[in-house]
mmCIF file of C-alpha atoms in Angstrom:
data_model
loop_
_atom_site.group_PDB
_atom_site.id
_atom_site.type_symbol
_atom_site.label_atom_id
_atom_site.label_comp_id
_atom_site.label_asym_id
_atom_site.label_seq_id
_atom_site.Cartn_x
_atom_site.Cartn_y
_atom_site.Cartn_z
ATOM 1 C CA ILE A 1 -12.451 11.788 -19.361
ATOM 2 C CA LEU A 2 -13.728 13.041 -15.999
ATOM 3 C CA ASN A 3 -12.309 16.406 -15.024
ATOM 4 C CA VAL A 4 -11.000 16.557 -11.453
ATOM 5 C CA GLU A 5 -9.552 19.911 -10.440
ATOM 6 C CA GLN A 6 -7.359 20.570 -7.427
ATOM 7 C CA SER A 7 -6.395 23.936 -6.034
ATOM 8 C CA PRO A 8 -4.073 25.465 -5.279
ATOM 9 C CA GLN A 9 -1.425 23.788 -7.437
ATOM 10 C CA SER A 10 1.191 24.434 -4.761
ATOM 11 C CA LEU A 11 1.322 25.884 -1.298
ATOM 12 C CA HIS A 12 4.136 26.999 1.004
ATOM 13 C CA VAL A 13 3.311 27.485 4.688
ATOM 14 C CA GLN A 14 5.199 27.905 7.924
ATOM 15 C CA GLU A 15 5.310 25.246 10.596
ATOM 16 C CA GLY A 16 2.261 25.587 12.826
ATOM 17 C CA ASP A 17 0.025 27.121 10.157
ATOM 18 C CA SER A 18 -3.238 25.423 9.317
ATOM 19 C CA THR A 19 -4.080 24.981 5.664
ATOM 20 C CA ASN A 20 -6.670 23.520 3.338
ATOM 21 C CA PHE A 21 -6.934 22.363 -0.274
ATOM 22 C CA THR A 22 -9.882 21.888 -2.616
ATOM 23 C CA CYS A 23 -10.829 19.041 -4.935
ATOM 24 C CA SER A 24 -13.635 19.646 -7.452
ATOM 25 C CA PHE A 25 -15.256 16.803 -9.364
ATOM 26 C CA PRO A 26 -18.367 16.137 -11.486
ATOM 27 C CA SER A 27 -21.397 15.912 -9.197
ATOM 28 C CA SER A 28 -23.247 13.360 -11.325
ATOM 29 C CA ASN A 29 -22.766 9.578 -11.010
ATOM 30 C CA PHE A 30 -20.717 9.971 -7.856
ATOM 31 C CA TYR A 31 -19.478 6.786 -6.212
ATOM 32 C CA ALA A 32 -16.456 7.600 -4.047
ATOM 33 C CA LEU A 33 -13.788 10.237 -3.446
ATOM 34 C CA HIS A 34 -10.267 9.256 -2.389
ATOM 35 C CA TRP A 35 -7.485 11.365 -0.897
ATOM 36 C CA TYR A 36 -3.842 10.318 -1.094
ATOM 37 C CA ARG A 37 -0.657 11.751 0.380
ATOM 38 C CA TRP A 38 2.450 11.245 -1.781
ATOM 39 C CA GLU A 39 5.955 11.927 -0.589
ATOM 40 C CA THR A 40 8.766 12.006 -3.107
ATOM 41 C CA ALA A 41 10.251 8.570 -3.925
ATOM 42 C CA LYS A 42 7.568 6.775 -1.889
ATOM 43 C CA SER A 43 4.241 5.101 -2.634
ATOM 44 C CA PRO A 44 1.100 7.233 -2.527
ATOM 45 C CA GLU A 45 -0.418 6.733 0.920
ATOM 46 C CA ALA A 46 -4.182 6.331 1.239
ATOM 47 C CA LEU A 47 -5.651 8.961 3.592
ATOM 48 C CA PHE A 48 -9.415 8.755 3.182
ATOM 49 C CA VAL A 49 -12.121 7.231 1.041
ATOM 50 C CA MET A 50 -15.440 9.065 1.289
ATOM 51 C CA THR A 51 -18.784 8.043 -0.111
ATOM 52 C CA LEU A 52 -21.620 9.966 1.560
ATOM 53 C CA ASN A 53 -22.644 13.567 1.106
ATOM 54 C CA GLY A 54 -21.679 15.463 4.252
ATOM 55 C CA ASP A 55 -19.103 12.848 5.195
ATOM 56 C CA GLU A 56 -16.267 14.012 7.418
ATOM 57 C CA LYS A 57 -13.146 11.963 8.040
ATOM 58 C CA LYS A 58 -10.239 12.606 10.384
ATOM 59 C CA LYS A 59 -6.793 11.095 10.846
ATOM 60 C CA GLY A 60 -4.697 12.900 13.429
ATOM 61 C CA ARG A 61 -4.273 16.519 12.303
ATOM 62 C CA ILE A 62 -5.705 15.834 8.857
ATOM 63 C CA SER A 63 -9.409 15.925 8.112
ATOM 64 C CA ALA A 64 -11.603 15.970 5.008
ATOM 65 C CA THR A 65 -15.155 16.906 4.116
ATOM 66 C CA LEU A 66 -17.320 15.929 1.167
ATOM 67 C CA ASN A 67 -20.141 17.682 -0.702
ATOM 68 C CA THR A 68 -21.396 15.417 -3.483
ATOM 69 C CA LYS A 69 -24.284 17.716 -4.493
ATOM 70 C CA GLU A 70 -21.972 20.559 -5.479
ATOM 71 C CA GLY A 71 -18.994 18.339 -6.330
ATOM 72 C CA TYR A 72 -16.197 19.312 -3.978
ATOM 73 C CA SER A 73 -14.100 18.009 -1.111
ATOM 74 C CA TYR A 74 -11.832 19.909 1.251
ATOM 75 C CA LEU A 75 -8.714 18.548 2.935
ATOM 76 C CA TYR A 76 -7.585 20.356 6.089
ATOM 77 C CA ILE A 77 -4.268 20.124 7.897
ATOM 78 C CA LYS A 78 -4.182 21.629 11.382
ATOM 79 C CA GLY A 79 -0.849 22.881 12.725
ATOM 80 C CA SER A 80 1.258 21.882 9.695
ATOM 81 C CA GLN A 81 4.573 20.158 10.358
ATOM 82 C CA PRO A 82 7.577 19.779 7.999
ATOM 83 C CA GLU A 83 6.761 16.057 7.690
ATOM 84 C CA ASP A 84 3.421 17.037 6.121
ATOM 85 C CA SER A 85 5.334 18.233 3.064
ATOM 86 C CA ALA A 86 4.054 16.102 0.188
ATOM 87 C CA THR A 87 1.755 16.137 -2.804
ATOM 88 C CA TYR A 88 -1.909 15.601 -1.915
ATOM 89 C CA LEU A 89 -3.948 13.897 -4.608
ATOM 90 C CA CYS A 90 -7.686 13.455 -4.816
ATOM 91 C CA ALA A 91 -9.353 10.873 -7.045
ATOM 92 C CA PHE A 92 -12.991 10.540 -8.039
ATOM 93 C CA ARG A 93 -14.751 7.294 -8.871
ATOM 94 C CA VAL A 94 -18.050 6.749 -10.718
ATOM 95 C CA ASP A 95 -18.341 2.953 -10.606
ATOM 96 C CA SER A 96 -17.394 0.264 -8.167
ATOM 97 C CA GLY A 97 -14.227 -1.552 -9.219
ATOM 98 C CA TYR A 98 -13.094 0.773 -11.966
ATOM 99 C CA ALA A 99 -10.853 3.733 -12.515
ATOM 100 C CA LEU A 100 -9.716 6.353 -10.067
ATOM 101 C CA ASN A 101 -9.795 9.693 -11.900
ATOM 102 C CA PHE A 102 -7.053 11.798 -10.373
ATOM 103 C CA GLY A 103 -6.486 15.502 -10.147
ATOM 104 C CA LYS A 104 -2.988 16.889 -10.669
ATOM 105 C CA GLY A 105 -2.452 17.285 -6.947
ATOM 106 C CA THR A 106 -1.553 20.060 -4.526
ATOM 107 C CA SER A 107 2.112 20.251 -3.599
ATOM 108 C CA LEU A 108 2.563 21.350 0.023
ATOM 109 C CA LEU A 109 5.836 22.584 1.473
ATOM 110 C CA VAL A 110 6.011 23.230 5.213
ATOM 111 C CA THR A 111 9.138 25.046 6.415
ATOM 112 C CA PRO A 112 10.307 25.298 10.027
ATOM 113 C CA GLU B 1 4.639 1.166 3.129
ATOM 114 C CA THR B 2 1.728 -0.558 1.420
ATOM 115 C CA GLY B 3 3.155 -4.007 0.675
ATOM 116 C CA VAL B 4 2.735 -3.427 -3.059
ATOM 117 C CA THR B 5 6.043 -3.805 -4.866
ATOM 118 C CA GLN B 6 7.049 -2.917 -8.405
ATOM 119 C CA SER B 7 10.047 -3.775 -10.525
ATOM 120 C CA PRO B 8 12.209 -2.452 -11.920
ATOM 121 C CA THR B 9 12.487 0.891 -10.145
ATOM 122 C CA HIS B 10 13.508 2.619 -13.324
ATOM 123 C CA LEU B 11 14.621 1.748 -16.816
ATOM 124 C CA ILE B 12 15.592 3.330 -20.097
ATOM 125 C CA LYS B 13 14.369 2.030 -23.439
ATOM 126 C CA THR B 14 14.685 3.088 -27.050
ATOM 127 C CA ARG B 15 11.745 4.112 -29.218
ATOM 128 C CA GLY B 16 10.207 1.049 -30.905
ATOM 129 C CA GLN B 17 11.309 -1.393 -28.216
ATOM 130 C CA GLN B 18 9.039 -3.370 -25.926
ATOM 131 C CA VAL B 19 8.969 -3.248 -22.125
ATOM 132 C CA THR B 20 7.483 -5.337 -19.299
ATOM 133 C CA LEU B 21 6.796 -3.879 -15.877
ATOM 134 C CA ARG B 22 5.897 -6.026 -12.882
ATOM 135 C CA CYS B 23 3.732 -5.582 -9.814
ATOM 136 C CA SER B 24 3.203 -7.746 -6.739
ATOM 137 C CA SER B 25 -0.072 -7.010 -5.012
ATOM 138 C CA GLN B 26 -0.666 -6.733 -1.300
ATOM 139 C CA SER B 27 -1.424 -10.019 0.426
ATOM 140 C CA GLY B 28 -5.110 -10.930 0.146
ATOM 141 C CA HIS B 29 -5.809 -8.543 -2.746
ATOM 142 C CA ASN B 30 -7.130 -9.948 -6.031
ATOM 143 C CA THR B 31 -7.491 -6.729 -8.044
ATOM 144 C CA VAL B 32 -4.644 -4.817 -9.674
ATOM 145 C CA SER B 33 -4.929 -1.497 -11.502
ATOM 146 C CA TRP B 34 -2.247 0.229 -13.552
ATOM 147 C CA TYR B 35 -1.821 3.982 -13.934
ATOM 148 C CA GLN B 36 0.472 6.198 -15.986
ATOM 149 C CA GLN B 37 1.659 9.505 -14.580
ATOM 150 C CA ALA B 38 3.215 11.791 -17.161
ATOM 151 C CA LEU B 39 5.176 14.826 -16.040
ATOM 152 C CA GLY B 40 2.917 17.504 -14.559
ATOM 153 C CA GLN B 41 -0.193 15.341 -14.720
ATOM 154 C CA GLY B 42 -2.202 13.243 -12.304
ATOM 155 C CA PRO B 43 -2.107 9.463 -12.702
ATOM 156 C CA GLN B 44 -4.191 8.210 -15.636
ATOM 157 C CA PHE B 45 -5.978 4.847 -15.515
ATOM 158 C CA ILE B 46 -4.645 2.274 -17.990
ATOM 159 C CA PHE B 47 -6.549 -0.890 -17.040
ATOM 160 C CA GLN B 48 -7.588 -3.116 -14.186
ATOM 161 C CA TYR B 49 -7.316 -6.884 -13.677
ATOM 162 C CA TYR B 50 -9.602 -8.867 -11.408
ATOM 163 C CA ARG B 51 -8.953 -12.573 -10.851
ATOM 164 C CA GLU B 52 -6.805 -12.812 -13.997
ATOM 165 C CA GLU B 53 -9.313 -11.076 -16.315
ATOM 166 C CA GLU B 54 -9.208 -7.512 -17.650
ATOM 167 C CA ASN B 55 -12.008 -5.690 -15.869
ATOM 168 C CA GLY B 56 -11.877 -2.225 -17.375
ATOM 169 C CA ARG B 57 -9.661 -0.123 -19.595
ATOM 170 C CA GLY B 58 -8.856 3.551 -19.921
ATOM 171 C CA ASN B 59 -8.065 5.526 -23.041
ATOM 172 C CA PHE B 60 -4.839 3.728 -23.972
ATOM 173 C CA PRO B 61 -4.021 2.014 -27.286
ATOM 174 C CA PRO B 62 -3.848 -1.783 -27.664
ATOM 175 C CA ARG B 63 -0.056 -1.740 -27.542
ATOM 176 C CA PHE B 64 -0.584 -1.385 -23.789
ATOM 177 C CA SER B 65 -1.486 -4.853 -22.557
ATOM 178 C CA GLY B 66 -1.425 -6.699 -19.293
ATOM 179 C CA LEU B 67 -1.594 -9.986 -17.477
ATOM 180 C CA GLN B 68 -2.571 -11.109 -14.034
ATOM 181 C CA PHE B 69 -1.258 -14.370 -12.625
ATOM 182 C CA PRO B 70 -2.904 -16.899 -10.258
ATOM 183 C CA ASN B 71 -1.054 -15.323 -7.321
ATOM 184 C CA TYR B 72 -2.605 -11.968 -8.422
ATOM 185 C CA SER B 73 0.694 -10.387 -9.359
ATOM 186 C CA SER B 74 0.539 -8.504 -12.634
ATOM 187 C CA GLU B 75 2.525 -7.347 -15.646
ATOM 188 C CA LEU B 76 2.123 -4.317 -17.844
ATOM 189 C CA ASN B 77 3.529 -4.710 -21.355
ATOM 190 C CA VAL B 78 4.051 -1.847 -23.757
ATOM 191 C CA ASN B 79 4.973 -2.565 -27.373
ATOM 192 C CA ALA B 80 6.410 -0.217 -29.971
ATOM 193 C CA LEU B 81 7.488 2.325 -27.378
ATOM 194 C CA GLU B 82 7.012 5.997 -28.195
ATOM 195 C CA LEU B 83 8.719 9.008 -26.634
ATOM 196 C CA ASP B 84 5.406 10.004 -24.988
ATOM 197 C CA ASP B 85 5.380 6.712 -23.083
ATOM 198 C CA SER B 86 8.055 8.189 -20.815
ATOM 199 C CA ALA B 87 6.312 8.387 -17.455
ATOM 200 C CA LEU B 88 5.975 6.932 -13.973
ATOM 201 C CA TYR B 89 3.912 3.739 -14.033
ATOM 202 C CA LEU B 90 2.042 2.927 -10.845
ATOM 203 C CA CYS B 91 0.199 -0.189 -9.894
ATOM 204 C CA ALA B 92 -2.395 -0.427 -7.156
ATOM 205 C CA SER B 93 -4.002 -3.424 -5.510
ATOM 206 C CA SER B 94 -7.332 -3.724 -3.746
ATOM 207 C CA GLY B 95 -9.733 -6.292 -2.362
ATOM 208 C CA ASP B 96 -12.843 -7.685 -4.049
ATOM 209 C CA LEU B 97 -14.710 -5.402 -6.436
ATOM 210 C CA ALA B 98 -17.930 -5.288 -4.426
ATOM 211 C CA GLY B 99 -18.215 -2.186 -2.275
ATOM 212 C CA VAL B 100 -15.782 0.638 -1.782
ATOM 213 C CA HIS B 101 -12.235 -0.509 -1.305
ATOM 214 C CA GLU B 102 -9.081 1.480 -0.871
ATOM 215 C CA GLN B 103 -6.460 1.070 -3.587
ATOM 216 C CA TYR B 104 -2.927 0.641 -2.279
ATOM 217 C CA PHE B 105 -0.149 1.855 -4.532
ATOM 218 C CA GLY B 106 3.365 0.703 -5.160
ATOM 219 C CA PRO B 107 6.265 3.160 -5.519
ATOM 220 C CA GLY B 108 6.161 3.067 -9.312
ATOM 221 C CA THR B 109 8.504 2.312 -12.206
ATOM 222 C CA ARG B 110 10.072 5.284 -13.953
ATOM 223 C CA LEU B 111 10.278 4.571 -17.698
ATOM 224 C CA THR B 112 12.351 6.772 -19.981
ATOM 225 C CA VAL B 113 12.063 6.292 -23.735
ATOM 226 C CA THR B 114 14.818 7.838 -25.845
#
């Protein structure tokens, strides 16, 4: 079992605040790192898949960075909005075509 | 939404019974993976099917089995249900195995075992 840790477990911010979460994963045998956004009663939504050390991805106000040598990825949300409220999951992969190893997620609540 | 559908949305079964969960993959995808999310945990990999063959399996007992059909839809079967099988079951579809492909998830089936 590959240990993927996410922190914090939950986060409550005010509308307009910027925030970030951490995903830690084993640095050996790295293949890919995925981020998902999961709203209650919906399907997890794919945000990013990252493969290269130093990779940075951006989608609107959300961005992510990757450090495969030290085994962590950061997800940033700039100017949080109430619609950003969701659970953010990261998942680590060691082989092509096999399992995603998920963390427990960070639950974000953004209040007006 | 992703185009991946699952049925039923939720169901309740009794310990010892058998259950079948269904997943329709996104158009053009030939790989389906199944995950179990127990309360308070991240999703755990059960197995993956690629072109109708099992392509990898997580740490789940043999009473968890699956099928993939020629149209790439899939079933997850669980025999001899136990209370700990109560969880959200997610399926995800993706393109060919070669390279890095995103996995697109359905909304899940909530299984309660009493």
